[in-house]
């Protein structure tokens, strides 16, 4: 089954070189929903935070996330001009890079303001998958982050508008759709963990994030392979493996501490 998409990625033009794209619309919508839900939870659990201060915090974190996402994306591109780098509304953001940039900014802000780490981070990662889901839908609409050529897949996408960022007229893996469904599933899992008062919300988010990129990258059309004599993986897959490894160490550490604590209290 193939889905044909004949959509101009530009919703409307503001000037000759600047326009509002469907990617920009979906990204903005995702960030807005993410901010509203995260901020509501933070204020509910941590009422001492000033609403205006929290709003400024999210703006800075979002900018850091976009910058990190753009930098990691740019490192995988060739012959990229400064103007191309600045025009992020046309697509071209690495979700892993965005998480790294945003999380770095979050840690700095929490440390400087002496906020409660657990409440802030959990509130952010709970709703981050929704922002990422909308971002991937935006990718789908404009053709960026497209899949590789697909000839035997049960489901594929064919782009027909030559203004989009994907190759036109051929069957492609709908990687953006797969990622969107994965992020929706991750959001539902995290909400279930929240209801169960689990301590694994933050760790589960990062493992889910890395797992999604590691798996989907195998069928990405823009995959940048780092070749070696053992296995050929992309730079994003190596980053994903590193994230999973680090988070797994924290889980093992917490598990061992729990066992030791239980034995000492028997």
Backbone as CSV, one residue per row, in Angstrom:
resi,resn,N_x,N_y,N_z,CA_x,CA_y,CA_z,C_x,C_y,C_z
1,UNK,0.837,-1.192,0.000,0.000,0.000,0.000,0.875,1.246,0.000
2,UNK,0.556,2.158,-0.890,1.344,3.389,-0.996,0.438,4.603,-0.826
3,UNK,0.924,5.584,-0.092,0.215,6.834,0.104,0.907,7.914,-0.710
4,UNK,0.163,8.621,-1.551,0.728,9.698,-2.359,0.441,11.037,-1.692
5,UNK,1.471,11.879,-1.621,1.335,13.183,-0.977,1.804,14.267,-1.946
6,UNK,0.879,15.105,-2.364,1.190,16.213,-3.273,0.887,17.520,-2.542
7,UNK,1.824,17.923,-1.702,1.623,19.090,-0.841,2.826,20.013,-0.906
8,UNK,2.575,21.288,-1.160,3.661,22.275,-1.118,4.059,22.473,0.339
9,UNK,5.330,22.269,0.680,5.742,22.385,2.087,5.588,23.784,2.666
10,UNK,5.485,24.798,1.801,5.340,26.176,2.272,3.863,26.521,2.378
11,UNK,3.423,26.827,3.582,2.025,27.191,3.804,1.729,28.566,3.210
12,UNK,2.608,29.522,3.469,2.479,30.849,2.882,3.832,31.548,2.925
13,UNK,4.040,32.510,2.043,5.298,33.255,1.962,5.165,34.610,2.640
14,UNK,6.141,34.921,3.486,6.196,36.238,4.121,6.987,37.196,3.258
15,UNK,8.067,36.727,2.686,8.893,37.498,1.765,9.438,36.542,0.723
16,UNK,10.345,37.028,-0.094,10.888,36.199,-1.167,11.658,35.000,-0.630
17,UNK,12.361,35.175,0.490,13.207,34.118,1.033,12.681,33.489,2.317
18,UNK,11.633,34.070,2.891,11.119,33.577,4.166,9.655,33.192,4.012
19,UNK,9.320,32.016,4.474,7.939,31.560,4.415,7.578,30.740,5.638
20,UNK,6.291,30.542,5.829,5.803,29.697,6.914,5.539,28.320,6.343
21,UNK,6.270,27.335,6.828,6.124,25.973,6.323,5.234,25.147,7.242
22,UNK,4.758,24.052,6.715,3.957,23.140,7.534,4.805,22.541,8.652
23,UNK,6.091,22.409,8.384,7.000,21.929,9.425,7.036,22.917,10.591
24,UNK,7.185,24.205,10.259,7.227,25.238,11.293,5.937,25.296,12.085
25,UNK,4.810,25.103,11.393,3.505,25.131,12.064,3.380,23.972,13.045
26,UNK,3.732,22.787,12.588,3.608,21.610,13.446,4.594,21.655,14.607
27,UNK,5.812,22.139,14.340,6.800,22.259,15.414,6.321,23.249,16.470
28,UNK,5.782,24.383,16.039,5.277,25.398,16.970,4.105,24.861,17.782
29,UNK,3.217,24.115,17.119,2.074,23.526,17.816,2.546,22.529,18.865
30,UNK,3.517,21.698,18.502,4.045,20.721,19.440,4.698,21.366,20.639
31,UNK,5.499,22.408,20.397,6.161,23.107,21.497,5.156,23.817,22.400
32,UNK,4.078,24.345,21.805,3.048,25.034,22.593,2.335,24.053,23.526
33,UNK,1.926,22.896,22.987,1.259,21.875,23.797,2.195,21.369,24.887
34,UNK,3.443,21.127,24.502,4.456,20.673,25.462,4.611,21.683,26.605
35,UNK,4.703,22.968,26.270,4.876,24.003,27.297,3.674,24.060,28.226
36,UNK,2.480,24.071,27.668,1.272,24.208,28.480,1.123,23.055,29.474
37,UNK,1.320,21.836,29.005,1.141,20.671,29.874,2.259,20.548,30.900
38,UNK,3.495,20.781,30.465,4.630,20.689,31.392,4.554,21.768,32.461
39,UNK,4.270,23.001,32.035,4.195,24.116,32.975,3.069,23.911,33.986
40,UNK,1.943,23.381,33.522,0.811,23.121,34.422,1.197,22.124,35.501
41,UNK,1.914,21.070,35.122,2.325,20.053,36.094,3.357,20.610,37.069
42,UNK,4.303,21.407,36.557,5.346,21.977,37.417,4.729,22.911,38.455
43,UNK,3.841,23.784,38.016,3.212,24.745,38.938,2.349,24.024,39.968
44,UNK,1.707,22.931,39.557,0.872,22.160,40.483,1.721,21.514,41.576
45,UNK,2.863,20.950,41.201,3.709,20.237,42.155,4.734,21.139,42.836
46,UNK,4.980,22.296,42.231,6.041,23.180,42.732,5.553,24.628,42.658
47,UNK,4.530,24.973,43.472,3.843,26.271,43.370,4.723,27.483,43.670
48,UNK,5.905,27.273,44.229,6.784,28.408,44.534,7.415,29.028,43.279
49,UNK,7.317,28.329,42.156,7.891,28.855,40.911,6.998,29.949,40.346
50,UNK,7.615,31.056,39.973,6.895,32.162,39.351,6.535,31.805,37.915
51,UNK,5.283,32.076,37.516,4.801,31.699,36.182,5.612,32.383,35.071
52,UNK,5.941,33.657,35.274,6.716,34.387,34.261,8.135,33.827,34.162
53,UNK,8.720,33.513,35.302,10.063,32.935,35.324,10.072,31.577,34.627
54,UNK,9.016,30.800,34.841,8.909,29.494,34.216,8.754,29.628,32.699
55,UNK,7.985,30.623,32.269,7.807,30.863,30.836,9.133,31.213,30.172
56,UNK,9.899,32.082,30.800,11.216,32.446,30.264,12.155,31.244,30.238
57,UNK,12.030,30.401,31.235,12.833,29.177,31.304,12.564,28.287,30.090
58,UNK,11.287,28.103,29.753,10.937,27.256,28.612,11.392,27.866,27.292
59,UNK,11.359,29.176,27.190,11.840,29.835,25.967,13.327,29.561,25.775
60,UNK,14.104,29.725,26.848,15.556,29.498,26.755,15.865,28.028,26.445
61,UNK,15.134,27.137,27.090,15.350,25.708,26.861,14.989,25.342,25.421
62,UNK,13.884,25.895,24.914,13.472,25.616,23.535,14.511,26.112,22.536
63,UNK,15.049,27.298,22.768,16.078,27.841,21.883,17.344,26.987,21.921
64,UNK,17.715,26.535,23.128,18.887,25.659,23.264,18.644,24.332,22.551
65,UNK,17.413,23.829,22.638,17.072,22.583,21.969,17.131,22.713,20.454
66,UNK,16.593,23.811,19.935,16.630,24.044,18.482,18.070,24.199,18.004
67,UNK,18.876,24.911,18.781,20.284,25.092,18.407,21.018,23.748,18.396
68,UNK,20.823,22.952,19.452,21.463,21.642,19.504,20.998,20.744,18.371
69,UNK,19.697,20.792,18.075,19.144,19.976,16.997,19.709,20.388,15.644
70,UNK,19.878,21.692,15.478,20.397,22.198,14.199,21.883,21.870,14.029
71,UNK,22.631,21.953,15.120,24.072,21.684,15.054,24.334,20.222,14.695
72,UNK,23.644,19.295,15.383,23.847,17.873,15.101,23.411,17.549,13.673
73,UNK,22.314,18.160,13.226,21.863,17.947,11.844,22.899,18.471,10.862
74,UNK,23.425,19.665,11.139,24.385,20.290,10.228,25.675,19.490,10.124
75,UNK,26.067,18.835,11.211,27.296,18.043,11.194,27.202,16.864,10.232
76,UNK,25.972,16.464,9.917,25.774,15.346,8.991,25.513,15.801,7.555
77,UNK,25.477,17.119,7.357,25.228,17.654,6.026,26.530,18.092,5.363
78,UNK,26.516,18.165,4.044,27.674,18.603,3.287,27.348,19.892,2.535
79,UNK,28.365,20.737,2.389,28.232,22.006,1.643,27.067,22.839,2.181
80,UNK,27.024,22.990,3.495,25.943,23.728,4.142,26.382,25.167,4.384
81,UNK,25.637,26.134,3.835,25.977,27.541,4.022,25.411,28.045,5.340
82,UNK,25.868,29.223,5.774,25.365,29.816,7.016,23.877,30.110,6.905
83,UNK,23.432,30.556,5.724,22.011,30.850,5.521,21.180,29.580,5.634
84,UNK,21.689,28.481,5.059,20.987,27.197,5.174,20.871,26.774,6.635
85,UNK,21.934,27.016,7.401,21.939,26.640,8.818,20.887,27.429,9.601
86,UNK,20.721,28.708,9.279,19.808,29.567,10.027,18.347,29.324,9.672
87,UNK,18.070,28.810,8.495,16.689,28.622,8.054,16.132,27.299,8.584
88,UNK,16.027,27.196,9.906,15.583,25.949,10.530,14.120,25.641,10.253
89,UNK,13.320,26.662,9.884,11.896,26.456,9.646,11.645,25.614,8.385
90,UNK,12.662,25.419,7.572,12.523,24.573,6.392,12.736,23.094,6.719
91,UNK,13.017,22.790,7.975,13.287,21.409,8.356,14.773,21.203,8.553
92,UNK,15.097,20.045,9.080,16.506,19.744,9.311,16.889,19.932,10.759
93,UNK,16.232,19.193,11.633,16.544,19.233,13.058,16.725,17.803,13.556
94,UNK,17.781,17.576,14.281,18.021,16.261,14.874,17.367,16.213,16.251
95,UNK,16.449,15.276,16.430,15.769,15.169,17.726,16.760,14.846,18.833
96,UNK,17.708,13.957,18.555,18.723,13.647,19.567,19.537,14.884,19.908
97,UNK,19.898,15.660,18.896,20.635,16.899,19.137,19.806,17.888,19.932
98,UNK,18.496,17.926,19.648,17.608,18.822,20.378,17.509,18.454,21.840
99,UNK,17.416,17.162,22.108,17.337,16.690,23.498,18.632,17.006,24.241
100,UNK,19.770,16.789,23.584,21.063,17.076,24.220,21.190,18.564,24.543
101,UNK,20.832,19.419,23.567,20.910,20.864,23.783,19.956,21.340,24.864
102,UNK,18.714,20.868,24.804,17.710,21.288,25.781,18.042,20.769,27.175
103,UNK,18.458,19.517,27.267,18.751,18.922,28.568,19.941,19.614,29.217
104,UNK,20.935,19.979,28.405,22.075,20.724,28.943,21.643,22.046,29.535
105,UNK,20.770,22.768,28.806,20.260,24.047,29.297,19.416,23.865,30.551
106,UNK,18.633,22.795,30.594,17.788,22.516,31.763,18.640,22.290,33.009
107,UNK,19.681,21.495,32.870,20.552,21.205,34.014,21.206,22.480,34.541
108,UNK,21.639,23.348,33.635,22.259,24.608,34.045,21.250,25.482,34.791
109,UNK,20.038,25.588,34.242,18.999,26.418,34.860,18.619,25.889,36.243
110,UNK,18.441,24.577,36.353,18.056,23.983,37.643,19.148,24.227,38.682
111,UNK,20.396,24.080,38.258,21.512,24.282,39.188,21.583,25.739,39.654
112,UNK,21.445,26.671,38.733,21.560,28.089,39.083,20.377,28.562,39.938
113,UNK,19.179,28.055,39.634,17.984,28.508,40.343,17.650,27.638,41.543
114,UNK,18.404,26.526,41.692,18.195,25.601,42.817,16.762,25.069,42.859
115,UNK,16.238,24.716,41.698,14.911,24.123,41.607,14.967,22.635,41.911
116,UNK,13.793,22.046,42.152,13.693,20.617,42.409,13.936,19.849,41.105
117,UNK,15.020,19.090,41.056,15.430,18.396,39.835,14.366,17.419,39.351
118,UNK,13.878,16.560,40.245,12.958,15.496,39.863,11.656,16.046,39.282
119,UNK,11.083,17.048,39.932,9.814,17.605,39.464,9.978,18.243,38.092
120,UNK,11.021,19.035,37.917,11.228,19.740,36.647,11.487,18.750,35.512
121,UNK,12.430,17.837,35.707,12.800,16.902,34.649,11.653,15.962,34.296
122,UNK,10.979,15.419,35.307,9.862,14.517,35.031,8.750,15.236,34.270
123,UNK,8.451,16.460,34.650,7.400,17.221,33.971,7.762,17.481,32.522
124,UNK,9.038,17.651,32.246,9.490,17.918,30.874,9.472,16.652,30.031
125,UNK,10.056,15.558,30.564,10.142,14.347,29.747,8.776,13.677,29.562
126,UNK,7.832,13.923,30.458,6.504,13.347,30.309,5.829,13.815,29.022
127,UNK,6.022,15.099,28.689,5.317,15.670,27.553,6.222,15.960,26.360
128,UNK,7.506,15.750,26.520,8.424,15.927,25.394,8.058,15.049,24.198
129,UNK,7.624,13.776,24.403,7.264,12.950,23.247,6.146,13.546,22.399
130,UNK,5.255,14.332,23.011,4.192,14.955,22.227,4.769,16.009,21.285
131,UNK,5.702,16.812,21.790,6.348,17.807,20.935,7.112,17.116,19.811
132,UNK,7.774,16.020,20.138,8.545,15.287,19.132,7.623,14.621,18.111
133,UNK,6.460,14.173,18.559,5.490,13.573,17.646,5.018,14.599,16.617
134,UNK,4.653,15.794,17.092,4.209,16.847,16.177,5.344,17.280,15.246
135,UNK,6.561,17.304,15.768,7.703,17.653,14.936,7.884,16.670,13.795
136,UNK,7.736,15.378,14.086,7.869,14.354,13.050,6.725,14.423,12.031
137,UNK,5.535,14.801,12.483,4.430,15.005,11.538,4.784,16.148,10.591
138,UNK,5.408,17.194,11.134,5.877,18.298,10.296,6.911,17.826,9.293
139,UNK,7.818,16.950,9.736,8.811,16.365,8.828,8.125,15.619,7.689
140,UNK,7.095,14.874,8.040,6.350,14.109,7.040,5.726,15.028,5.989
141,UNK,5.181,16.151,6.425,4.484,17.057,5.510,5.423,17.767,4.541
142,UNK,6.651,18.012,4.963,7.589,18.727,4.079,8.607,17.794,3.434
143,UNK,8.679,16.546,3.901,9.549,15.571,3.260,10.928,15.419,3.853
144,UNK,11.243,16.147,4.915,12.563,15.976,5.522,12.557,14.729,6.406
145,UNK,13.753,14.249,6.744,13.887,13.027,7.558,13.157,11.851,6.922
146,UNK,13.137,11.842,5.585,12.393,10.822,4.844,13.098,9.471,4.901
147,UNK,12.363,8.437,4.512,12.915,7.097,4.516,13.684,6.781,3.250
148,UNK,14.349,5.645,3.282,15.057,5.171,2.104,14.044,4.617,1.099
149,UNK,14.517,4.335,-0.106,13.648,3.772,-1.130,13.071,2.446,-0.658
150,UNK,11.780,2.275,-0.868,11.076,1.082,-0.397,10.369,0.427,-1.577
151,UNK,10.730,-0.809,-1.874,10.120,-1.508,-3.000,9.268,-2.691,-2.552
152,UNK,9.566,-3.231,-1.383,8.829,-4.406,-0.905,8.103,-4.150,0.411
153,UNK,8.109,-2.912,0.887,7.469,-2.595,2.164,5.952,-2.674,2.031
154,UNK,5.283,-3.098,3.101,3.816,-3.185,3.083,3.171,-1.807,3.038
155,UNK,3.920,-0.774,3.437,3.378,0.588,3.436,4.494,1.548,3.039
156,UNK,4.199,2.456,2.134,5.206,3.407,1.675,4.545,4.743,1.352
157,UNK,5.375,5.760,1.178,4.914,7.110,0.853,5.567,7.555,-0.451
158,UNK,4.786,8.184,-1.317,5.310,8.731,-2.573,5.052,10.231,-2.576
159,UNK,6.115,11.020,-2.581,5.982,12.473,-2.651,5.875,12.894,-4.116
160,UNK,4.951,13.800,-4.393,4.713,14.231,-5.770,5.069,15.687,-6.015
161,UNK,5.192,16.470,-4.951,5.502,17.893,-5.108,7.015,18.091,-5.073
162,UNK,7.567,18.661,-6.130,9.023,18.791,-6.236,9.588,19.908,-5.354
163,UNK,8.731,20.612,-4.630,9.211,21.608,-3.670,9.551,20.985,-2.322
164,UNK,9.138,19.748,-2.131,9.404,19.091,-0.846,10.866,18.655,-0.778
165,UNK,11.279,18.214,0.390,12.679,17.879,0.634,12.998,16.413,0.365
166,UNK,11.993,15.633,0.023,12.200,14.213,-0.252,12.269,13.973,-1.758
167,UNK,12.934,12.905,-2.181,12.915,12.550,-3.603,11.499,12.219,-4.044
168,UNK,11.118,12.681,-5.213,9.733,12.543,-5.665,9.565,11.369,-6.632
169,UNK,8.363,10.827,-6.637,7.998,9.820,-7.612,8.441,8.408,-7.296
170,UNK,9.057,8.182,-6.142,9.483,6.827,-5.782,8.920,6.466,-4.410
171,UNK,8.773,5.163,-4.177,8.261,4.689,-2.897,9.334,4.826,-1.822
172,UNK,8.957,5.428,-0.697,9.879,5.617,0.424,9.273,5.022,1.694
173,UNK,10.145,4.553,2.583,9.666,4.151,3.904,9.111,5.384,4.632
174,UNK,7.922,5.297,5.213,7.340,6.447,5.928,7.924,6.573,7.336
175,UNK,9.224,6.821,7.411,9.916,6.836,8.703,9.333,7.869,9.660
176,UNK,8.872,9.016,9.099,8.322,10.050,9.978,7.051,9.579,10.675
177,UNK,6.241,8.806,9.952,5.007,8.267,10.540,5.343,7.232,11.609
178,UNK,6.313,6.364,11.307,6.731,5.372,12.301,7.210,6.059,13.579
179,UNK,8.020,7.108,13.411,8.539,7.829,14.571,7.414,8.486,15.361
180,UNK,6.441,9.057,14.653,5.315,9.720,15.319,4.536,8.737,16.191
181,UNK,4.258,7.555,15.647,3.539,6.528,16.419,4.375,6.065,17.612
182,UNK,5.669,5.957,17.412,6.554,5.531,18.500,6.520,6.550,19.634
183,UNK,6.570,7.850,19.295,6.546,8.889,20.328,5.203,8.930,21.043
184,UNK,4.128,8.685,20.315,2.822,8.624,20.966,2.777,7.459,21.950
185,UNK,3.303,6.310,21.548,3.358,5.151,22.431,4.235,5.429,23.648
186,UNK,5.366,6.098,23.429,6.254,6.438,24.533,5.549,7.371,25.522
187,UNK,4.796,8.321,25.020,4.043,9.233,25.889,3.053,8.459,26.754
188,UNK,2.326,7.510,26.155,1.339,6.725,26.901,2.017,5.857,27.962
189,UNK,3.180,5.321,27.629,3.930,4.508,28.605,4.379,5.364,29.782
190,UNK,4.883,6.562,29.489,5.348,7.453,30.557,4.190,7.895,31.450
191,UNK,3.030,8.147,30.855,1.866,8.537,31.655,1.423,7.376,32.547
192,UNK,1.547,6.146,32.044,1.217,4.970,32.854,2.186,4.850,34.023
193,UNK,3.469,5.102,33.763,4.468,5.068,34.833,4.181,6.153,35.870
194,UNK,3.710,7.316,35.400,3.379,8.403,36.330,2.226,7.987,37.241
195,UNK,1.205,7.357,36.677,0.060,6.905,37.472,0.481,5.872,38.512
196,UNK,1.470,5.071,38.149,1.971,4.042,39.067,3.051,4.576,40.008
197,UNK,3.300,5.883,39.939,4.311,6.543,40.772,5.687,5.881,40.634
198,UNK,6.012,5.517,39.416,7.286,4.861,39.134,8.440,5.855,39.202
199,UNK,9.610,5.354,39.571,10.817,6.175,39.606,11.609,6.068,38.297
200,UNK,11.017,5.395,37.316,11.735,5.140,36.062,11.284,6.044,34.916
201,UNK,10.538,7.098,35.215,10.001,7.957,34.153,11.115,8.579,33.329
202,UNK,12.075,9.200,33.985,13.156,9.898,33.278,14.011,8.910,32.489
203,UNK,14.392,7.822,33.136,15.234,6.820,32.467,14.496,6.178,31.295
204,UNK,13.202,5.906,31.474,12.419,5.281,30.404,12.312,6.196,29.193
205,UNK,12.213,7.496,29.445,12.138,8.434,28.323,13.401,8.376,27.477
206,UNK,14.549,8.432,28.117,15.803,8.458,27.362,16.060,7.130,26.647
207,UNK,15.706,6.023,27.275,15.859,4.731,26.602,14.898,4.642,25.410
208,UNK,13.671,5.122,25.599,12.706,5.122,24.499,13.147,6.014,23.352
209,UNK,13.654,7.186,23.678,14.146,8.124,22.668,15.273,7.506,21.847
210,UNK,16.249,6.923,22.532,17.399,6.336,21.854,16.997,5.106,21.048
211,UNK,16.088,4.290,21.588,15.640,3.094,20.891,14.940,3.446,19.588
212,UNK,14.093,4.465,19.645,13.377,4.902,18.434,14.349,5.287,17.332
213,UNK,15.342,6.112,17.671,16.256,6.578,16.632,17.145,5.441,16.122
214,UNK,17.561,4.569,17.017,18.415,3.452,16.610,17.691,2.549,15.603
215,UNK,16.434,2.231,15.866,15.688,1.325,14.996,15.284,1.989,13.687
216,UNK,14.717,3.185,13.771,14.224,3.856,12.572,15.360,4.250,11.637
217,UNK,16.528,4.495,12.203,17.649,4.937,11.369,18.060,3.897,10.329
218,UNK,17.734,2.640,10.559,18.082,1.600,9.590,17.376,1.804,8.251
219,UNK,16.223,2.495,8.268,15.481,2.713,7.018,15.369,4.201,6.673
220,UNK,16.202,5.036,7.295,16.231,6.460,6.967,16.969,6.671,5.649
221,UNK,16.444,7.577,4.826,17.089,7.874,3.557,18.261,8.808,3.684
222,UNK,18.341,9.545,4.792,19.437,10.503,4.997,20.454,9.968,5.999
223,UNK,20.501,8.660,6.143,21.394,8.023,7.117,22.853,8.210,6.712
224,UNK,23.664,8.742,7.637,25.079,8.959,7.397,25.880,7.845,8.068
225,UNK,26.388,6.921,7.266,27.065,5.742,7.793,28.494,6.061,8.227
226,UNK,28.875,5.548,9.388,30.271,5.563,9.830,30.797,4.140,9.643
227,UNK,31.578,3.948,8.598,32.008,2.602,8.232,33.185,2.126,9.077
228,UNK,33.143,0.862,9.449,34.277,0.192,10.072,34.211,-1.276,9.703
229,UNK,35.180,-2.054,10.121,35.249,-3.445,9.683,34.319,-4.378,10.443
230,UNK,33.656,-3.877,11.472,32.779,-4.726,12.275,31.304,-4.532,11.918
231,UNK,30.826,-3.287,11.977,29.413,-3.007,11.722,29.273,-1.571,11.235
232,UNK,28.355,-1.370,10.310,28.131,-0.039,9.755,26.883,0.586,10.377
233,UNK,27.101,1.563,11.234,26.009,2.286,11.872,26.155,3.770,11.586
234,UNK,25.092,4.507,11.805,25.134,5.952,11.613,25.614,6.643,12.888
235,UNK,25.962,7.913,12.760,26.391,8.675,13.930,25.281,8.729,14.980
236,UNK,24.020,8.865,14.532,22.904,8.913,15.469,22.716,7.574,16.179
237,UNK,22.995,6.504,15.502,22.871,5.194,16.142,23.936,4.985,17.205
238,UNK,25.144,5.487,16.947,26.191,5.400,17.964,25.821,6.247,19.187
239,UNK,25.246,7.429,18.947,24.793,8.264,20.060,23.692,7.541,20.834
240,UNK,22.790,6.882,20.114,21.698,6.143,20.755,22.233,5.022,21.631
241,UNK,23.218,4.287,21.114,23.824,3.203,21.898,24.463,3.750,23.164
242,UNK,25.143,4.873,23.042,25.780,5.495,24.206,24.749,5.895,25.254
243,UNK,23.631,6.483,24.814,22.570,6.886,25.740,21.989,5.671,26.445
244,UNK,21.678,4.626,25.693,21.117,3.412,26.291,22.088,2.799,27.288
245,UNK,23.371,2.778,26.950,24.385,2.212,27.835,24.472,2.996,29.142
246,UNK,24.520,4.322,29.054,24.636,5.154,30.253,23.406,5.013,31.147
247,UNK,22.217,5.085,30.548,20.983,4.965,31.331,20.864,3.571,31.952
248,UNK,21.294,2.556,31.223,21.261,1.190,31.762,22.148,1.059,32.986
249,UNK,23.293,1.727,32.968,24.181,1.712,34.128,23.499,2.328,35.348
250,UNK,22.760,3.420,35.136,22.036,4.054,36.243,20.950,3.121,36.781
251,UNK,20.253,2.417,35.886,19.204,1.486,36.318,19.797,0.336,37.129
252,UNK,20.911,-0.217,36.642,21.594,-1.297,37.361,22.074,-0.818,38.723
253,UNK,22.618,0.407,38.755,23.092,0.972,40.013,21.950,1.098,41.021
254,UNK,20.813,1.639,40.581,19.657,1.799,41.475,19.134,0.445,41.942
255,UNK,19.154,-0.537,41.039,18.676,-1.878,41.384,19.570,-2.521,42.447
256,UNK,20.867,-2.366,42.283,21.819,-2.928,43.255,21.678,-2.242,44.617
257,UNK,21.491,-0.922,44.605,21.308,-0.194,45.865,20.048,-0.654,46.581
258,UNK,19.001,-0.930,45.811,17.748,-1.391,46.403,17.913,-2.759,47.037
259,UNK,18.627,-3.644,46.356,18.886,-4.995,46.904,19.686,-4.925,48.190
260,UNK,20.744,-4.109,48.179,21.598,-3.966,49.371,20.798,-3.372,50.527
261,UNK,19.969,-2.380,50.225,19.143,-1.730,51.264,18.171,-2.727,51.876
262,UNK,17.521,-3.546,51.034,16.567,-4.529,51.533,17.228,-5.582,52.418
263,UNK,18.415,-5.985,52.016,19.121,-7.007,52.797,19.585,-6.456,54.143
264,UNK,19.992,-5.210,54.173,20.435,-4.593,55.414,19.290,-4.406,56.400
265,UNK,18.062,-4.335,55.860,16.904,-4.092,56.727,16.101,-5.373,56.989
266,UNK,16.655,-6.501,56.612,15.971,-7.758,56.914,16.257,-8.233,58.347
